[in-house]
C-alpha positions as a printed Julia matrix, in Angstrom:
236×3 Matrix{Float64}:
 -14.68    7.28  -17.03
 -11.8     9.46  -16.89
  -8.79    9.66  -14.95
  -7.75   13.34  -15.71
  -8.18   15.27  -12.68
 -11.37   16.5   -11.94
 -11.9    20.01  -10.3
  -9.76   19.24   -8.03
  -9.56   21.97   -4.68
  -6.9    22.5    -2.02
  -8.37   20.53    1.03
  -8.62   17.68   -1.27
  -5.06   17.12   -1.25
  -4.61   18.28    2.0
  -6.72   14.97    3.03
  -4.92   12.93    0.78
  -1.65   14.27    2.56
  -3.08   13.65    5.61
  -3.95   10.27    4.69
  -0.87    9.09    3.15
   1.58   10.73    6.16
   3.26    8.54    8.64
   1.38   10.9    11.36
  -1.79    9.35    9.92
  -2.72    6.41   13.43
  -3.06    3.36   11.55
   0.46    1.74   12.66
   2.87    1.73    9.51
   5.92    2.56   11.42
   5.34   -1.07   13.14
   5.72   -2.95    9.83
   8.87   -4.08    7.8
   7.45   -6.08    5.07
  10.46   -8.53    5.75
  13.03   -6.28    5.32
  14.01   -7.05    8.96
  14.71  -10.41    8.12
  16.68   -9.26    4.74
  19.0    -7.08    6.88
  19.46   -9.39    9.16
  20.5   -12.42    6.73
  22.46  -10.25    5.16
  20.7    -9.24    1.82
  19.99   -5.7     2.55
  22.65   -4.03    4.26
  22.9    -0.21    2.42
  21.27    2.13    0.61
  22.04    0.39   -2.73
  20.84   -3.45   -1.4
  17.66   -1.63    0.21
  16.81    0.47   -3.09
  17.15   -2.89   -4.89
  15.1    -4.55   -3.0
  12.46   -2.27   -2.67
  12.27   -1.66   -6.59
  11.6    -5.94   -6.8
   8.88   -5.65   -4.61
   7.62   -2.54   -5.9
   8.03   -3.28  -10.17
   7.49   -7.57   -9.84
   6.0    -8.31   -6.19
   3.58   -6.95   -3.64
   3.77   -3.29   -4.39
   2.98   -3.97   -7.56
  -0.23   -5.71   -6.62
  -1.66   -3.26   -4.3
  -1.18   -0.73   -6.99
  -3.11   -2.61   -9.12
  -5.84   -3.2    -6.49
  -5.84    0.84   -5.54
  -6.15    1.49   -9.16
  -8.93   -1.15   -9.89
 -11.09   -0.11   -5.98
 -10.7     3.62   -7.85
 -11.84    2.71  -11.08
 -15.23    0.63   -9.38
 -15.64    3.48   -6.62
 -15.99    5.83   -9.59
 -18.34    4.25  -11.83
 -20.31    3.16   -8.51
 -19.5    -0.03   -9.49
 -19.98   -1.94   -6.37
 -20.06   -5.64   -6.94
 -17.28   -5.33   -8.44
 -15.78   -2.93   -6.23
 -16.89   -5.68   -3.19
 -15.1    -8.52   -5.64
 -12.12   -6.49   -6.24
 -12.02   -5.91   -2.26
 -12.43   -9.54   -1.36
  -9.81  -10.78   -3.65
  -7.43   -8.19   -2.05
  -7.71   -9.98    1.61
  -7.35  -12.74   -0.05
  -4.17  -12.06   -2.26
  -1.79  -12.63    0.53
   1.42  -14.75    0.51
   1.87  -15.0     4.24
   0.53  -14.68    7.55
   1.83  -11.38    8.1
   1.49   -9.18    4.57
  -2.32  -10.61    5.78
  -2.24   -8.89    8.73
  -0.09   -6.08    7.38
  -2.77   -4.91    5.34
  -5.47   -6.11    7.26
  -5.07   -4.25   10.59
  -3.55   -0.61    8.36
  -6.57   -1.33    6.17
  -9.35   -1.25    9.19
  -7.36    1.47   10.92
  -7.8     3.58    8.4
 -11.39    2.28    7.57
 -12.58    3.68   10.96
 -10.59    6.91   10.88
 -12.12    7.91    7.75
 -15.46    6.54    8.4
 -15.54    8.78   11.85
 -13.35   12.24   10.57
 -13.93   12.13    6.55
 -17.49    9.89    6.77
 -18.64    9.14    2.97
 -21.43    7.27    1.67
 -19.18    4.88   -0.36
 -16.64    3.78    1.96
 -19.95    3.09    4.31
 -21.14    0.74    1.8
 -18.35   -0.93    1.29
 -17.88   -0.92    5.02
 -20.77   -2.86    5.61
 -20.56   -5.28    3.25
 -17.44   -6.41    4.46
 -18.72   -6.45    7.32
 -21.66   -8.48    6.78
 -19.22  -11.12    5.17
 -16.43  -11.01    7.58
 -14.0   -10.05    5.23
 -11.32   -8.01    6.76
 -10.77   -4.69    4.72
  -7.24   -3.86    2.6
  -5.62   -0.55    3.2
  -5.07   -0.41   -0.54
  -8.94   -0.58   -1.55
  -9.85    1.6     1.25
  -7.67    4.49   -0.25
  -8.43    3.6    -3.4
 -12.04    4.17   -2.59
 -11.84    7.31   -0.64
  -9.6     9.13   -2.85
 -11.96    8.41   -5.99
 -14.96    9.72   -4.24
 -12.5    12.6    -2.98
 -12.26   13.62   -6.78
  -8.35   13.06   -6.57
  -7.51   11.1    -9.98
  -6.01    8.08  -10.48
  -2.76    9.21  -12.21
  -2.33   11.36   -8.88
  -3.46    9.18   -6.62
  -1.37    6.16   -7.53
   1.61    7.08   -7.42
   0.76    9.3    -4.03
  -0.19    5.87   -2.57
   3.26    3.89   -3.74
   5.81    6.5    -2.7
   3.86    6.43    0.98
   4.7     2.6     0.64
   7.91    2.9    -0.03
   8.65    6.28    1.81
   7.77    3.74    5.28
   9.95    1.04    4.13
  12.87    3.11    3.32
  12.44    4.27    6.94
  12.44    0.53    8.2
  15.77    0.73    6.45
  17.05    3.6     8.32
  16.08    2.37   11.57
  17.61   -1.66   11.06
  20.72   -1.19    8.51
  21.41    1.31    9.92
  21.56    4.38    7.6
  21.62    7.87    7.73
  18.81   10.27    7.16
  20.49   11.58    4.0
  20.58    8.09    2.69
  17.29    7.23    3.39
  16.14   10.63    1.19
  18.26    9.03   -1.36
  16.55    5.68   -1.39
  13.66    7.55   -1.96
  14.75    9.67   -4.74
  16.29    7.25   -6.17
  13.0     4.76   -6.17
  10.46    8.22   -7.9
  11.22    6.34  -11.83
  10.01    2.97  -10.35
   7.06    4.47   -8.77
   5.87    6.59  -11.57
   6.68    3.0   -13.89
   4.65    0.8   -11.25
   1.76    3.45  -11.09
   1.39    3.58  -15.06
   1.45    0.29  -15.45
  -1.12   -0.17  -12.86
  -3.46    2.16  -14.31
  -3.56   -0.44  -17.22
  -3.72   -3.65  -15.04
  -7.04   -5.41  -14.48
  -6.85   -8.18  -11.66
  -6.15  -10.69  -14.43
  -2.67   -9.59  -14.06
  -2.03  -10.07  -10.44
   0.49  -11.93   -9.87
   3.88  -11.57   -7.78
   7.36  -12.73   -8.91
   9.21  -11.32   -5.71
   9.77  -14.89   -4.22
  12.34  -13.3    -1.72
  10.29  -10.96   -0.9
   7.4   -13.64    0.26
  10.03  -15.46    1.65
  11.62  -12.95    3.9
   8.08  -12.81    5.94
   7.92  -16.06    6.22
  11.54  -16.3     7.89
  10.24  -13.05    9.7
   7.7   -15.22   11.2
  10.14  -17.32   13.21
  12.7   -14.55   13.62
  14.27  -14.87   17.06
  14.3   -11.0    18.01
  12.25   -8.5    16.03
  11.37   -4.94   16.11
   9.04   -5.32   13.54
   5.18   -6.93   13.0
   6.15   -8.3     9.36
């Protein structure tokens, strides 16, 4: 296996775009990751705090471990590997540190499960699909990329860091919308973030699930505050 591009076409990326836009219905906007909670205590409150933040979640925390599981649901999806790509996906609805990263990537992950399954249908994602289904375990948004943009022919060096900067590219829009900040800044936050995404998606590329692991304590422990939060905007 490979992850140099294969022959890769137009439409390909097109449906990757599509995919990975906030236009795409599976309810990102609706999701902070406890950064509503951070503003509001006081530990992101501008474009420097957020960026901060955002690059411990992203290079030590929970972005870091769904890159790893897009890159390892990829890497199984490609070799048609599918107990382990059904282990790999387990593990991910597992690999939660609160109530609501679980339904975070939970209800994102099915959304876009049945969007693709009805407008992009592939033989993969059905399999995978039903044996979730069969075991009741609730489908990750990361594996469910990482499967369909394998089978797409989209390669792993593009289609990692693609995935992160959508991450982060929603959060940095949470930003905007609770700091507040300005558009400008928010484009900032971004640009600022591309090193840390293209560090996070190499390293993830190398990762196996033996090195999950999250040292972002704040960032677990801003949902959990988020989950008794006395007004909220936000699901997490």
């Amino acid at each position: 296996m490979t992850d140099e591009p294969y022959n890769l076409v137009p439409s390909a990326l097109l449906r990757q775009q599509s995919w990975l836009s906030p236009a795409f219905p599976i309810g990102s906007y609706s999701y902070s990751h406890g950064i509503e909670w951070a503003v509001e205590a006081g530990h992101v409150h501008d474009r420097e705090s957020l960026v901060d933040w955002l690059e411990a979640d992203l290079l030590y925390g929970s972005g870091r471990n769904e890159a790893i599981f897009f890159s390892q649901a990829w890497r199984a999806a490609v070799n048609e590997d599918y107990a382990r790509l059904f282990e790999v996906a387990e593990l991910a609805a597992a690999f939660r540190g609160t109530s609501e990263f679980a339904l975070e990537s939970s209800q994102q992950g099915a959304a876009c499960l049945a969007i693709l399954r009805q407008v992009w249908p592939d033989g993969v994602l059905k399999r995978l699909s039903e044996s979730l289904s069969e075991r009741c375990v609730p489908p990750a948004l990361a594996i469910v990329l990482g499967v369909r943009t394998a089978t797409l022919g989209i390669s792993a060096a593009w289609a990692i860091p693609a995935f992160l900067q959508s991450y982060l590219a929603n959060l940095v829009t949470s930003g905007v919308r609770l700091i507040p900040l300005g558009q400008t800044d928010g484009q900032l936050a971004i640009a600022e973030l591309e090193k840390s995404v293209l560090a996070a998606s190499a390293q993830a590329s190398e990762c196996t699930i033996d090195d999950l692991g999250s040292a972002g304590f704040m960032v677990d422990f801003a949902s959990m505050s988020h989950e008794t939060q006395y007004t909220r905007l936000f699901r997490s």
